[in-house]
Short mmCIF file of C-alpha atoms in Angstrom, two decimals:
data_model
loop_
_atom_site.label_atom_id
_atom_site.label_comp_id
_atom_site.label_asym_id
_atom_site.label_seq_id
_atom_site.Cartn_x
_atom_site.Cartn_y
_atom_site.Cartn_z
CA MET A 1358 4.46 -51.81 -32.74
CA LYS A 1359 0.79 -52.29 -31.83
CA ILE A 1360 -0.77 -49.97 -29.25
CA PRO A 1361 -4.04 -51.06 -27.59
CA ILE A 1362 -6.64 -48.34 -27.78
CA LYS A 1363 -7.50 -48.86 -24.11
CA LEU A 1364 -3.98 -47.71 -23.21
CA VAL A 1365 -4.33 -44.63 -25.39
CA ARG A 1366 -7.64 -43.87 -23.70
CA THR A 1367 -6.06 -44.18 -20.27
CA LEU A 1368 -3.23 -41.81 -21.17
CA ALA A 1369 -5.71 -39.28 -22.51
CA ALA A 1370 -7.68 -39.44 -19.27
CA VAL A 1371 -4.59 -38.92 -17.13
CA SER A 1372 -3.73 -35.79 -19.12
CA LEU A 1373 -6.96 -34.24 -17.88
CA LEU A 1374 -5.77 -34.35 -14.27
CA ALA A 1375 -4.09 -30.96 -14.63
CA GLY A 1376 -7.51 -29.42 -14.07
CA ALA A 1377 -9.16 -26.41 -15.57
CA PRO A 1378 -8.33 -22.85 -14.54
CA VAL A 1379 -10.95 -20.91 -12.59
CA PHE A 1380 -11.17 -17.44 -14.05
CA ALA A 1381 -11.40 -14.67 -11.52
CA GLY A 1382 -10.83 -10.95 -11.44
CA SER A 1383 -10.55 -8.39 -14.18
CA PHE A 1384 -9.63 -4.81 -13.33
CA THR A 1385 -9.21 -1.89 -15.71
CA THR A 1386 -8.79 1.82 -15.12
CA ASP A 1387 -7.87 4.78 -17.27
CA PHE A 1388 -7.36 6.94 -14.14
CA SER A 1389 -10.07 9.34 -15.21
CA PRO A 1390 -11.51 11.68 -12.57
CA GLY A 1391 -13.94 9.78 -10.36
CA SER A 1392 -12.57 6.35 -11.29
CA THR A 1393 -12.48 3.84 -8.42
CA GLY A 1394 -11.04 0.45 -7.49
CA TYR A 1395 -7.67 1.69 -6.32
CA THR A 1396 -6.00 3.80 -3.64
CA LEU A 1397 -3.56 6.61 -4.37
CA ALA A 1398 -0.97 7.40 -1.73
CA GLY A 1399 1.87 9.90 -1.60
CA THR A 1400 4.56 11.26 0.66
CA SER A 1401 7.33 13.82 0.45
CA THR A 1402 9.69 16.04 2.37
CA PRO A 1403 8.26 19.59 2.31
CA PRO A 1404 8.24 21.78 0.40
CA ALA A 1405 8.32 19.07 -2.29
CA PRO A 1406 4.81 17.94 -3.29
CA PRO A 1407 3.95 14.25 -2.77
CA GLY A 1408 3.12 11.80 -5.51
CA GLY A 1409 -0.04 9.76 -5.72
CA TYR A 1410 -2.45 11.98 -7.64
CA LEU A 1411 -4.30 12.05 -10.96
CA THR A 1412 -3.64 14.38 -13.85
CA ASN A 1413 -4.30 14.72 -17.56
CA TYR A 1414 -1.58 15.64 -20.00
CA ALA A 1415 -1.76 15.62 -23.79
CA GLY A 1416 -5.28 14.24 -23.54
CA VAL A 1417 -4.25 11.16 -21.53
CA ASN A 1418 -5.40 10.53 -17.96
CA ARG A 1419 -2.65 9.18 -15.73
CA ALA A 1420 -1.61 8.63 -12.13
CA VAL A 1421 1.49 10.53 -11.05
CA LEU A 1422 3.47 8.22 -8.80
CA ALA A 1423 6.26 10.74 -8.27
CA PRO A 1424 6.54 14.25 -9.72
CA ASN A 1425 9.78 15.67 -11.08
CA VAL A 1426 11.04 16.86 -7.69
CA SER A 1427 13.46 15.35 -5.19
CA ILE A 1428 12.31 13.52 -2.03
CA SER A 1429 8.86 12.55 -3.26
CA ALA A 1430 7.10 9.20 -3.58
CA GLY A 1431 3.73 7.68 -4.37
CA SER A 1432 1.79 4.56 -5.23
CA VAL A 1433 -1.34 2.99 -6.68
CA THR A 1434 -2.77 -0.06 -4.90
CA VAL A 1435 -5.65 -2.01 -6.47
CA TRP A 1436 -8.43 -2.81 -4.02
CA ASP A 1437 -8.86 -6.44 -3.03
CA SER A 1438 -12.59 -6.10 -3.70
CA ALA A 1439 -11.86 -4.96 -7.26
CA LEU A 1440 -10.19 -8.27 -8.16
CA ASP A 1441 -10.09 -11.47 -6.11
CA ASN A 1442 -11.65 -10.85 -2.68
CA SER A 1443 -8.76 -12.47 -0.78
CA GLN A 1444 -8.74 -15.64 -2.87
CA ALA A 1445 -5.45 -17.20 -3.95
CA ILE A 1446 -4.48 -16.69 -7.58
CA GLU A 1447 -2.23 -18.88 -9.68
CA SER A 1448 -1.52 -16.54 -12.59
CA PHE A 1449 -2.08 -13.04 -13.93
CA VAL A 1450 -1.51 -10.72 -16.86
CA ALA A 1451 -0.96 -7.00 -16.25
CA ASN A 1452 -0.75 -4.30 -18.90
CA PHE A 1453 -0.07 -0.60 -18.43
CA LYS A 1454 1.76 2.39 -19.83
CA LEU A 1455 4.76 3.71 -17.91
CA LEU A 1456 6.37 7.14 -18.18
CA LEU A 1457 9.86 7.87 -16.85
CA GLY A 1458 11.06 11.43 -17.38
CA PRO A 1459 11.81 14.20 -17.68
CA GLY A 1460 14.18 14.34 -14.76
CA SER A 1461 17.37 15.70 -13.29
CA ALA A 1462 20.74 15.15 -14.97
CA ASP A 1463 21.01 11.81 -13.15
CA ALA A 1464 17.31 10.97 -12.97
CA ALA A 1465 16.11 8.86 -10.05
CA ASP A 1466 14.86 6.49 -8.82
CA GLY A 1467 12.34 4.24 -10.57
CA VAL A 1468 9.06 2.32 -10.40
CA SER A 1469 8.14 -1.14 -9.15
CA PHE A 1470 5.16 -3.33 -10.08
CA ASN A 1471 4.33 -5.61 -7.17
CA PHE A 1472 2.06 -8.48 -6.16
CA GLY A 1473 2.17 -10.16 -2.78
CA PRO A 1474 0.30 -11.32 0.33
CA ASP A 1475 1.75 -8.67 2.65
CA ILE A 1476 1.06 -5.62 0.49
CA TYR A 1477 -1.47 -3.36 2.21
CA ASP A 1478 -3.79 -0.72 0.85
CA GLY A 1479 -1.97 2.59 0.50
CA GLN A 1480 1.52 1.10 0.82
CA ILE A 1481 4.34 3.06 -0.79
CA GLY A 1482 7.26 0.87 -1.75
CA ILE A 1483 10.49 1.72 -3.53
CA GLU A 1484 11.79 0.96 -7.00
CA GLU A 1485 13.06 -2.43 -5.79
CA GLY A 1486 9.66 -3.47 -4.45
CA THR A 1487 7.42 -3.60 -1.41
CA GLY A 1488 9.00 -6.28 0.76
CA PRO A 1489 10.37 -9.82 1.07
CA THR A 1490 7.16 -11.67 0.15
CA ALA A 1491 6.35 -9.76 -3.04
CA LEU A 1492 6.87 -10.67 -6.66
CA THR A 1493 8.29 -7.49 -8.21
CA VAL A 1494 9.19 -6.19 -11.64
CA SER A 1495 11.50 -3.22 -11.05
CA PHE A 1496 12.14 -0.37 -13.48
CA ASP A 1497 15.26 0.90 -11.72
CA ILE A 1498 16.82 3.95 -13.40
CA TYR A 1499 19.38 4.97 -10.77
CA ASP A 1500 22.76 3.45 -9.99
CA ASN A 1501 23.21 3.71 -6.23
CA GLY A 1502 26.87 2.78 -6.52
CA VAL A 1503 26.28 -0.45 -4.59
CA ALA A 1504 27.86 -3.47 -6.25
CA ASN A 1505 25.44 -6.35 -6.85
CA GLU A 1506 22.58 -4.50 -5.13
CA PHE A 1507 19.70 -6.92 -4.44
CA GLY A 1508 21.59 -9.36 -6.67
CA ALA A 1509 21.33 -7.12 -9.76
CA PRO A 1510 24.53 -7.00 -11.85
CA SER A 1511 23.94 -3.40 -12.95
CA THR A 1512 21.50 -0.53 -13.15
CA PRO A 1513 19.63 1.03 -14.87
CA ALA A 1514 17.74 -2.20 -15.54
CA VAL A 1515 14.39 -3.93 -15.60
CA ASP A 1516 14.65 -6.64 -12.94
CA ILE A 1517 12.46 -9.46 -11.70
CA LEU A 1518 12.67 -9.90 -7.91
CA PHE A 1519 11.15 -12.41 -5.52
CA GLY A 1520 11.80 -12.50 -1.81
CA GLY A 1521 13.78 -9.27 -2.17
CA VAL A 1522 16.34 -10.94 -4.46
CA VAL A 1523 16.88 -10.31 -8.16
CA ILE A 1524 16.06 -13.43 -10.19
CA ALA A 1525 16.67 -11.92 -13.64
CA SER A 1526 17.98 -8.58 -14.92
CA HIS A 1527 17.92 -6.77 -18.25
CA ALA A 1528 20.31 -3.80 -18.36
CA TYR A 1529 19.54 -0.54 -20.17
CA ASP A 1530 21.21 2.75 -20.89
CA LYS A 1531 19.44 5.38 -18.81
CA ALA A 1532 18.44 7.33 -21.92
CA ASP A 1533 16.57 4.28 -23.19
CA MET A 1534 14.40 4.19 -20.07
CA VAL A 1535 14.04 7.88 -19.24
CA THR A 1536 12.27 8.76 -22.49
CA SER A 1537 9.54 11.12 -21.16
CA GLN A 1538 7.10 8.99 -23.15
CA LEU A 1539 4.36 6.58 -22.10
CA GLU A 1540 5.87 3.17 -22.88
CA ASP A 1541 3.88 -0.08 -23.10
CA VAL A 1542 4.49 -2.70 -20.41
CA SER A 1543 3.08 -6.24 -20.21
CA ILE A 1544 3.81 -8.63 -17.34
CA ARG A 1545 2.64 -12.26 -17.30
CA LEU A 1546 2.89 -14.84 -14.51
CA THR A 1547 1.91 -18.42 -15.41
CA ARG A 1548 0.59 -21.09 -13.06
CA ALA A 1549 4.00 -22.77 -13.40
CA GLY A 1550 5.61 -19.77 -11.68
CA LYS A 1551 7.21 -18.32 -14.80
CA VAL A 1552 7.34 -14.59 -15.52
CA SER A 1553 7.59 -12.84 -18.88
CA VAL A 1554 8.00 -9.09 -19.38
CA VAL A 1555 7.49 -6.99 -22.51
CA TYR A 1556 8.79 -3.40 -22.33
CA LYS A 1557 8.65 -0.84 -25.13
CA GLY A 1558 7.51 -3.55 -27.54
CA GLU A 1559 10.51 -5.78 -26.76
CA ILE A 1560 10.38 -9.14 -24.97
CA ILE A 1561 13.07 -8.69 -22.34
CA HIS A 1562 12.26 -11.59 -19.96
CA THR A 1563 10.78 -14.88 -21.16
CA ASN A 1564 9.43 -17.59 -18.83
CA VAL A 1565 11.77 -16.74 -15.96
CA PHE A 1566 11.17 -19.39 -13.29
CA ILE A 1567 10.51 -18.01 -9.80
CA PRO A 1568 11.89 -20.49 -7.21
CA GLY A 1569 9.48 -20.95 -4.34
CA TRP A 1570 6.50 -19.36 -6.07
CA ALA A 1571 3.12 -20.77 -5.03
CA PRO A 1572 -0.43 -19.53 -5.56
CA THR A 1573 -1.33 -16.89 -3.00
CA LYS A 1574 -3.79 -14.16 -2.22
CA GLY A 1575 -2.47 -10.62 -2.30
CA LEU A 1576 -2.72 -7.08 -3.63
CA PHE A 1577 -1.31 -5.41 -6.74
CA ASN A 1578 0.69 -2.23 -6.29
CA LEU A 1579 2.80 0.20 -8.30
CA SER A 1580 5.25 2.29 -6.27
CA SER A 1581 7.79 4.96 -7.11
CA ARG A 1582 10.15 7.45 -5.52
CA SER A 1583 12.54 10.27 -6.37
CA GLU A 1584 15.20 10.55 -3.70
CA ASP A 1585 18.72 10.68 -5.11
CA GLY A 1586 17.62 12.92 -7.96
CA SER A 1587 14.28 13.66 -9.55
CA CYS A 1588 12.14 12.18 -12.30
CA GLU A 1589 8.53 12.39 -13.42
CA GLN A 1590 7.10 8.88 -13.01
CA GLU A 1591 3.56 8.09 -14.16
CA VAL A 1592 1.31 5.16 -15.03
CA ALA A 1593 -1.68 5.07 -17.39
CA ASP A 1594 -4.23 2.58 -18.75
CA LEU A 1595 -3.78 -0.14 -16.13
CA SER A 1596 -5.44 -3.52 -16.61
CA ILE A 1597 -4.97 -6.72 -14.61
CA ASN A 1598 -6.55 -10.12 -15.25
CA THR A 1599 -6.14 -12.97 -12.78
CA VAL A 1600 -6.87 -16.70 -12.60
CA LEU A 1601 -7.86 -18.24 -9.28
CA GLN A 1602 -5.99 -21.23 -7.94
CA GLY A 1603 -7.75 -24.27 -9.41
CA ALA A 1604 -7.97 -27.76 -8.01
CA ALA A 1605 -7.18 -30.78 -10.19
CA VAL A 1606 -10.35 -32.35 -11.56
CA ALA A 1607 -10.31 -36.12 -11.95
CA PRO A 1608 -11.86 -37.27 -15.25
CA THR A 1609 -14.93 -39.50 -15.34
CA ILE A 1610 -15.35 -41.92 -18.26
CA LEU A 1611 -19.02 -42.66 -18.77
CA THR A 1612 -18.79 -44.88 -21.85
CA ASN A 1613 -15.90 -47.18 -22.70
CA SER A 1614 -14.59 -47.09 -26.24
CA ALA A 1615 -14.53 -50.24 -28.33
CA SER A 1616 -11.35 -52.31 -28.24
CA ALA A 1617 -9.13 -52.11 -31.32
CA THR A 1618 -5.60 -53.01 -32.34
CA VAL A 1619 -3.57 -50.58 -34.43
CA ASN A 1620 -0.63 -51.59 -36.59
CA ASP A 1621 2.60 -49.63 -36.35
CA ARG A 1622 2.07 -46.23 -38.00
CA GLY A 1623 -1.57 -47.09 -38.53
CA SER A 1624 -4.53 -45.05 -37.34
CA THR A 1625 -8.06 -45.47 -36.06
CA ASN A 1626 -10.78 -43.39 -34.47
CA PHE A 1627 -12.28 -43.74 -31.00
CA THR A 1628 -14.50 -41.75 -28.69
CA VAL A 1629 -14.29 -41.29 -24.93
CA VAL A 1630 -17.36 -39.89 -23.19
#
C-alpha cells in the first residue's frame, strides 16, 4: 500500500485540534501558624469543641477537621483567589495526608474531598460530600445501617460521588482506614472526566468516568464530622494543581512539505512548519 505524504501531513494537523492545556492555579499549604489561602470552619453541640483549627503533633502541622469527640464537625475551604479566580478548570491533581483515628469503638463518621461550583467559603459538608453539584471523594468510615446509601454497596469505603450519587466504591475494613496515622492521598481528575484515587500507596480507583462531568469553576473543600461516634480526623500537607479549560487551537501550516510516495512498509522523512 502506498500512502501519499500529503495525507499523512493532513492527519498530523488534525491531531493538533485537541488544543493545548492552559495551566492555572497551584496551591500548597503545610497548615503552619499564619499560613493563608484557606478558611477553617467548625461547629459542634456544646460542650463538645468544634473542628476547624490548626495544631501541631509529632512535629507535623495539620488542620483538625473534627476532634475525637461526638457531635463535632469542621472543614477547610481553599480560597478562590488562591487558585483560579472563578475561571473554569478542566482537570486537577490534589495531594494531601489524611488521618483517621483514634476514635470510639465504632469510630465515625469520615472525611470528604470536594470540588464544585456551589461550594462556598466556610462550608461544612459531611463525609458524603457538600451537595448535588460537587465531585466528591468520600472516606466514609461509618456504616449507618442504610442499605445502598447514596448508591454505595457497603461502608467503610472510599467512594467517588458526583451529583450526590456513588459512581465507584472501594470497600475497606474499618481497622484499615482508622489507623491513627497520616496516610497519603492523591486524587486526579483528567480533562476527559476520569478520576483516579491513590490511598495509602494503593491505586484504588483508576480512570473512573464521571457521567455528565464538564469543566466548571468552583472551590475545593475538605469536610468532616463525628456524629454517630467519635474520631480524630485531620489533614496535612495539602497541595492542589489545576488546569484551566482550554479552547481547541486550529493548526496553521506555513510551509507545505514536498510530495513523496512511500512503498508499503517503507519510510521517508518530511517536515511540516
